[in-house]
Amino acid sequence: MKRSYFGFALVLTLLALGLLGSTALGRIHTPLAQAAAEAAGEAEAGNLPAARELIRQVEVKWNAHRVLRQALIDHRTLDAVDSLLAELEAHDALGRTGSFAAGCRKLAQALENVAQDQALTWENLL
Amino acid sequence: MILSYIRTIMLHLVLIFSLRLMGKRQIGQMEASEFAVAMLAADLAAIPIQDNSIPLIAGLVPSLTVLGLELVFSGLIMGSIRFRQLLCGKPVILIDNGKVLQQNMRKTRITLDELMGLLRQKDVLEISAVQYAILETNGDLSVFPYPDEKPANARDAGVAVGEQYLPIPIIEDGHLFPENLKKSGKNEKWLDNHMKKHKITPSRTFLLTVDQGGNVYLIKKEDGT
């Protein structure tokens, strides 16, 4: 009987950790996705300094939770975001406003994908 | 490659721990659900080994969840007959008092060829020699021949036999088990005397067992081992 109590505790613990992980990922990355979308809007409106600053903040927060992300999400998804951030840097350095704005949109979508990766939704379950 | 190597070790340890927790059963004795769990846990654990981009947790969480559920189910099986029947099914009688129950065979999808094969595996050549045959929940067939078809035992022959005792291993492959020595009611002095008598040391002993009847069994290690 003790083993079944252990099993019960194990299942509940895993459930709790799963829900915690899913919530944490959503809470961390949804604002980042929103900031990247805002940056895209600013870049499209021609306000590059504001867009640049938003992307910088996104990058800082992105780097802050690296370990959690790598423990929970497919590394290919994370590598895609890292690549987009590097691309944005390049577009900014070369003064390509249009590409910068498009890159910000792509980044916003990629960050939204990260936020939704472990979300408890029917789409994910199916 | 080093990543695959370390991941494999980690997941292998988790699998061993999981199977150990599930309890001591051989594959042939597992219920269908237990077998499915063992296979599933192994398959799930292998996912991060095959692809380093997939986090380790993607193999650990499913394996541990499956283990946890199995432990919960096994507790429920012990506690509830209904749940036991739901998960494991019920044993089905295929031969009842010498009569082959064809309906039960259809129900369990056992053909006559399969039944004959299972009987042969139990050293039964003729179906007419079987009084009862029961298909157990793990797929094994329990066979009970008619009394006059069974090999005679000591009681049938009216032969008095001695007591039977469980041998306790004192030394296995050169390793001494002091707790077993104590359990067998012997001590180090007895062991020393026994070793001297056989001109051998514990490290050169392959097997030494003692039982409550005082019977001692010794096998020496072969040269070169």
Coordinates of C-alpha atoms in Angstrom, one line a residue:
Chain A
M1 CA 0.0 0.0 0.0
K2 CA 2.9 2.4 0.7
R3 CA 4.0 2.1 -2.9
S4 CA 0.6 3.2 -4.1
Y5 CA 0.7 6.2 -1.8
F6 CA 4.1 7.0 -3.2
G7 CA 2.7 6.6 -6.7
F8 CA -0.2 8.9 -5.9
A9 CA 2.2 11.5 -4.5
L10 CA 4.4 11.1 -7.5
V11 CA 1.5 11.6 -10.0
L12 CA 0.3 14.7 -8.0
T13 CA 3.8 16.2 -7.8
L14 CA 4.3 15.8 -11.5
L15 CA 0.9 17.3 -12.2
A16 CA 1.7 20.3 -10.0
L17 CA 5.2 20.8 -11.5
G18 CA 3.7 20.5 -15.0
L19 CA 1.0 23.2 -14.3
L20 CA 3.7 25.4 -12.6
G21 CA 6.0 25.1 -15.6
S22 CA 3.2 25.8 -18.1
T23 CA 2.0 28.8 -16.1
A24 CA 5.6 30.1 -15.7
L25 CA 6.4 29.9 -19.4
G26 CA 3.2 31.7 -20.2
R27 CA 3.8 34.4 -17.7
I28 CA 7.4 35.0 -18.7
H29 CA 7.0 34.9 -22.5
T30 CA 3.6 36.4 -23.2
P31 CA 4.8 39.9 -22.2
L32 CA 7.9 39.3 -24.2
A33 CA 5.8 38.5 -27.3
Q34 CA 3.7 41.6 -26.7
A35 CA 6.8 43.7 -26.3
A36 CA 8.2 42.4 -29.6
A37 CA 4.9 43.1 -31.3
E38 CA 5.0 46.6 -29.9
A39 CA 8.5 47.0 -31.2
A40 CA 7.3 45.9 -34.7
G41 CA 4.6 48.5 -34.5
E42 CA 7.1 51.2 -33.5
A43 CA 9.5 50.2 -36.3
E44 CA 6.7 50.2 -38.9
A45 CA 5.8 53.7 -37.7
G46 CA 9.4 54.8 -38.1
N47 CA 10.2 55.1 -34.4
L48 CA 13.4 53.1 -34.5
P49 CA 14.9 54.1 -31.1
A50 CA 11.7 53.0 -29.3
A51 CA 11.7 49.7 -31.2
R52 CA 15.3 49.2 -30.5
E53 CA 14.9 49.8 -26.8
L54 CA 11.9 47.4 -26.6
I55 CA 13.9 44.7 -28.4
R56 CA 16.8 45.3 -26.0
Q57 CA 14.5 44.7 -23.0
V58 CA 13.1 41.6 -24.7
E59 CA 16.7 40.3 -25.1
V60 CA 17.6 40.9 -21.5
K61 CA 14.5 39.2 -20.2
W62 CA 15.0 36.3 -22.7
N63 CA 18.5 35.7 -21.4
A64 CA 17.3 35.8 -17.8
H65 CA 15.3 32.6 -17.9
R66 CA 17.4 30.5 -20.2
V67 CA 17.8 27.5 -17.9
L68 CA 14.1 27.1 -17.2
R69 CA 13.4 27.3 -20.9
Q70 CA 16.1 24.8 -21.9
A71 CA 14.7 22.3 -19.3
L72 CA 11.2 22.5 -20.6
I73 CA 11.1 23.4 -24.3
D74 CA 12.6 21.8 -27.5
H75 CA 15.9 23.5 -28.0
R76 CA 15.2 24.0 -31.7
T77 CA 12.3 26.4 -30.8
L78 CA 14.7 28.3 -28.5
D79 CA 17.5 28.4 -31.1
A80 CA 15.0 29.9 -33.6
V81 CA 14.4 32.9 -31.2
D82 CA 18.1 33.3 -30.6
S83 CA 18.6 33.4 -34.4
L84 CA 15.9 36.0 -34.8
L85 CA 17.5 38.2 -32.1
A86 CA 20.8 38.0 -33.9
E87 CA 19.1 38.8 -37.2
L88 CA 17.5 41.9 -35.7
E89 CA 20.8 43.1 -34.5
A90 CA 22.2 42.7 -38.0
H91 CA 19.3 44.5 -39.6
D92 CA 19.6 47.4 -37.1
A93 CA 23.3 47.7 -37.6
L94 CA 22.8 47.8 -41.4
G95 CA 19.9 50.3 -41.1
R96 CA 17.4 48.0 -42.7
T97 CA 14.2 49.4 -41.1
G98 CA 11.8 47.3 -43.2
S99 CA 13.6 44.1 -42.4
F100 CA 13.9 45.1 -38.8
A101 CA 10.2 45.6 -38.5
A102 CA 9.5 42.3 -40.2
G103 CA 12.0 40.6 -37.9
C104 CA 10.3 42.0 -34.9
R105 CA 7.0 40.5 -36.1
K106 CA 8.7 37.2 -36.6
L107 CA 10.2 37.4 -33.1
A108 CA 6.8 38.2 -31.6
Q109 CA 5.3 35.1 -33.2
A110 CA 8.3 33.0 -32.1
L111 CA 8.0 34.2 -28.6
E112 CA 4.2 33.6 -28.6
N113 CA 5.0 30.0 -29.7
V114 CA 7.3 29.6 -26.8
A115 CA 4.7 31.0 -24.4
Q116 CA 2.1 28.5 -25.8
D117 CA 4.5 25.5 -26.1
Q118 CA 3.5 24.0 -22.8
A119 CA 0.1 25.7 -22.4
L120 CA -2.8 23.5 -21.4
T121 CA -5.0 23.9 -24.5
W122 CA -7.0 21.5 -26.6
E123 CA -4.7 22.3 -29.6
N124 CA -1.6 21.2 -27.7
L125 CA -3.3 18.1 -26.2
L126 CA -4.5 17.0 -29.6
Chain B
M1 CA 28.0 12.2 -28.5
I2 CA 28.9 12.8 -24.9
L3 CA 25.5 14.3 -24.4
S4 CA 23.8 11.1 -25.6
Y5 CA 26.1 9.1 -23.4
I6 CA 25.3 11.0 -20.2
R7 CA 21.6 11.1 -21.0
T8 CA 21.5 7.4 -21.6
I9 CA 23.1 6.7 -18.2
M10 CA 20.7 9.1 -16.5
L11 CA 17.6 7.7 -18.2
H12 CA 18.7 4.1 -17.7
L13 CA 19.1 4.7 -13.9
V14 CA 15.6 6.2 -13.8
L15 CA 14.2 3.2 -15.7
I16 CA 15.9 0.7 -13.3
F17 CA 14.6 2.7 -10.3
S18 CA 11.1 2.6 -11.9
L19 CA 11.1 -1.1 -12.6
R20 CA 12.5 -1.8 -9.2
L21 CA 9.6 0.2 -7.6
M22 CA 7.1 -1.7 -9.7
G23 CA 8.2 -4.9 -7.9
K24 CA 9.7 -8.3 -8.6
R25 CA 7.8 -9.8 -11.5
Q26 CA 9.1 -11.7 -14.5
I27 CA 7.8 -10.7 -17.9
G28 CA 5.8 -13.9 -18.1
Q29 CA 4.0 -13.1 -14.8
M30 CA 3.1 -9.5 -15.6
E31 CA -0.4 -8.5 -16.1
A32 CA -1.2 -6.9 -19.4
S33 CA -1.2 -3.4 -17.9
E34 CA 2.2 -4.0 -16.2
F35 CA 3.7 -5.2 -19.4
A36 CA 2.3 -2.2 -21.3
V37 CA 3.7 0.1 -18.6
A38 CA 7.2 -1.4 -18.7
M39 CA 7.3 -1.1 -22.5
L40 CA 5.8 2.4 -22.5
A41 CA 8.2 3.6 -19.8
A42 CA 11.2 2.3 -21.8
D43 CA 10.0 3.8 -25.1
L44 CA 9.3 7.2 -23.5
A45 CA 12.6 7.3 -21.7
A46 CA 14.3 6.7 -25.1
I47 CA 12.9 9.8 -26.7
P48 CA 15.5 12.3 -25.4
I49 CA 18.3 9.8 -26.0
Q50 CA 17.5 9.9 -29.7
D51 CA 17.4 13.6 -30.0
N52 CA 19.6 16.0 -28.0
S53 CA 17.3 18.9 -28.8
I54 CA 14.5 17.4 -26.8
P55 CA 14.8 18.3 -23.1
L56 CA 15.6 15.4 -20.7
I57 CA 12.4 16.2 -18.9
A58 CA 10.4 15.1 -22.0
G59 CA 11.5 11.5 -21.3
L60 CA 11.6 11.7 -17.5
V61 CA 8.1 13.1 -16.9
P62 CA 6.2 10.7 -19.0
S63 CA 8.2 7.7 -17.6
L64 CA 7.7 8.8 -14.0
T65 CA 4.0 9.5 -14.7
V66 CA 3.5 6.1 -16.1
L67 CA 5.3 4.6 -13.1
G68 CA 3.2 6.7 -10.6
L69 CA 0.0 5.6 -12.3
E70 CA 1.1 1.9 -12.3
L71 CA 1.8 2.2 -8.5
V72 CA -1.6 3.8 -7.9
F73 CA -3.4 1.2 -10.0
S74 CA -1.6 -1.7 -8.3
G75 CA -2.8 -0.3 -5.0
L76 CA -6.3 -0.1 -6.3
I77 CA -6.1 -3.6 -7.7
M78 CA -5.1 -4.9 -4.2
G79 CA -7.9 -3.0 -2.6
S80 CA -10.8 -3.4 -5.0
I81 CA -12.0 -6.7 -6.6
R82 CA -14.1 -4.7 -9.1
F83 CA -11.1 -2.6 -10.2
R84 CA -9.0 -5.8 -10.3
Q85 CA -11.5 -7.4 -12.7
L86 CA -11.8 -4.3 -14.8
L87 CA -8.0 -4.0 -15.2
C88 CA -6.9 -7.5 -15.2
G89 CA -9.9 -9.5 -16.2
K90 CA -10.9 -12.8 -14.7
P91 CA -9.4 -16.2 -15.1
V92 CA -11.4 -18.3 -17.6
I93 CA -12.0 -22.0 -17.4
L94 CA -11.3 -23.7 -20.7
I95 CA -11.5 -27.3 -19.5
D96 CA -14.0 -28.1 -16.8
N97 CA -14.0 -31.6 -15.4
G98 CA -12.6 -33.0 -18.6
K99 CA -15.1 -31.0 -20.9
V100 CA -13.6 -28.5 -23.3
L101 CA -15.7 -25.3 -22.9
Q102 CA -15.8 -24.2 -26.5
Q103 CA -17.8 -21.0 -25.7
N104 CA -15.1 -19.9 -23.3
M105 CA -12.4 -20.6 -25.9
R106 CA -14.3 -18.4 -28.4
K107 CA -14.6 -15.7 -25.7
T108 CA -10.9 -15.7 -25.0
R109 CA -10.0 -16.2 -28.7
I110 CA -8.0 -19.3 -28.0
T111 CA -8.0 -21.7 -30.9
L112 CA -7.8 -25.5 -30.4
D113 CA -4.3 -25.4 -31.8
E114 CA -3.2 -22.8 -29.3
L115 CA -4.8 -24.8 -26.4
M116 CA -3.0 -28.0 -27.5
G117 CA 0.2 -26.1 -27.8
L118 CA -0.2 -24.6 -24.3
L119 CA -1.0 -28.1 -22.9
R120 CA 2.2 -29.5 -24.5
Q121 CA 4.2 -26.8 -22.9
K122 CA 2.9 -28.1 -19.6
D123 CA 4.0 -31.6 -20.6
V124 CA 0.5 -32.8 -21.3
L125 CA 0.1 -34.8 -24.6
E126 CA -3.5 -35.8 -24.4
I127 CA -6.3 -33.4 -23.8
S128 CA -8.3 -36.2 -22.3
A129 CA -5.8 -36.4 -19.5
V130 CA -6.7 -32.9 -18.3
Q131 CA -9.4 -32.4 -15.7
Y132 CA -9.2 -28.6 -15.4
A133 CA -7.4 -26.0 -17.5
I134 CA -7.7 -22.4 -16.5
L135 CA -6.5 -19.4 -18.6
E136 CA -5.1 -17.0 -16.0
T137 CA -5.3 -13.2 -16.3
N138 CA -1.6 -13.0 -17.4
G139 CA -2.3 -15.4 -20.3
D140 CA -0.7 -18.4 -18.6
L141 CA -2.6 -21.7 -18.7
S142 CA -2.9 -23.5 -15.4
V143 CA -3.3 -27.3 -16.1
F144 CA -4.6 -29.8 -13.6
P145 CA -4.5 -33.4 -14.9
Y146 CA -6.8 -36.1 -13.5
P147 CA -5.3 -37.5 -10.3
D148 CA -4.4 -40.8 -11.9
E149 CA -2.7 -39.0 -14.7
K150 CA -0.4 -37.1 -12.4
P151 CA 3.1 -38.4 -11.5
A152 CA 3.0 -40.0 -8.1
N153 CA 4.5 -38.0 -5.2
A154 CA 5.9 -39.3 -2.0
R155 CA 2.5 -39.1 -0.2
D156 CA 0.9 -41.2 -3.0
A157 CA 3.6 -43.8 -2.7
G158 CA 3.3 -43.9 1.1
V159 CA 7.0 -43.0 1.4
A160 CA 8.2 -41.0 4.4
V161 CA 10.5 -38.2 3.4
G162 CA 12.7 -36.0 5.4
E163 CA 12.2 -32.4 6.3
Q164 CA 13.0 -29.8 3.7
Y165 CA 14.9 -26.7 4.7
L166 CA 15.7 -23.4 2.9
P167 CA 19.4 -23.2 2.1
I168 CA 21.0 -19.9 3.2
P169 CA 23.8 -18.6 1.0
I170 CA 26.8 -17.7 3.2
I171 CA 29.4 -17.2 0.4
E172 CA 28.5 -16.3 -3.2
D173 CA 31.2 -15.9 -5.7
G174 CA 33.9 -15.3 -3.1
H175 CA 31.8 -12.7 -1.2
L176 CA 30.9 -13.5 2.4
F177 CA 27.5 -12.4 3.8
P178 CA 28.0 -12.0 7.5
E179 CA 24.3 -11.4 8.1
N180 CA 23.4 -14.7 6.5
L181 CA 26.0 -16.4 8.5
K182 CA 24.3 -15.1 11.6
K183 CA 20.9 -16.0 10.3
S184 CA 22.0 -19.6 9.7
G185 CA 22.9 -19.9 13.3
K186 CA 26.6 -20.3 12.6
N187 CA 29.6 -18.0 13.4
E188 CA 33.0 -17.1 12.1
K189 CA 34.7 -19.8 14.1
W190 CA 32.5 -22.5 12.4
L191 CA 33.2 -20.9 9.0
D192 CA 37.0 -20.9 9.7
N193 CA 36.9 -24.5 10.7
H194 CA 34.9 -25.5 7.7
M195 CA 37.2 -23.6 5.3
K196 CA 40.2 -25.3 6.9
K197 CA 38.5 -28.7 6.6
H198 CA 38.1 -28.2 2.9
K199 CA 41.5 -26.4 2.5
I200 CA 39.9 -23.4 1.0
T201 CA 39.4 -19.7 1.7
P202 CA 36.2 -17.7 1.4
S203 CA 37.5 -15.8 -1.7
R204 CA 38.1 -19.1 -3.5
T205 CA 34.6 -20.4 -2.7
F206 CA 32.0 -20.1 -5.4
L207 CA 29.0 -21.1 -3.2
L208 CA 28.6 -22.1 0.4
T209 CA 25.1 -22.7 1.7
V210 CA 23.8 -23.9 5.0
D211 CA 20.3 -24.9 6.0
Q212 CA 18.5 -25.4 9.3
G213 CA 19.0 -29.2 9.1
G214 CA 22.8 -28.6 9.2
N215 CA 23.3 -29.5 5.6
V216 CA 26.3 -27.7 4.1
Y217 CA 26.8 -27.4 0.4
L218 CA 30.1 -26.1 -1.0
I219 CA 31.3 -25.4 -4.5
K220 CA 34.9 -24.3 -5.1
K221 CA 35.8 -21.8 -7.7
E222 CA 37.4 -23.2 -10.8
D223 CA 41.0 -22.4 -11.6
G224 CA 41.2 -19.2 -13.6
T225 CA 38.0 -17.7 -12.2

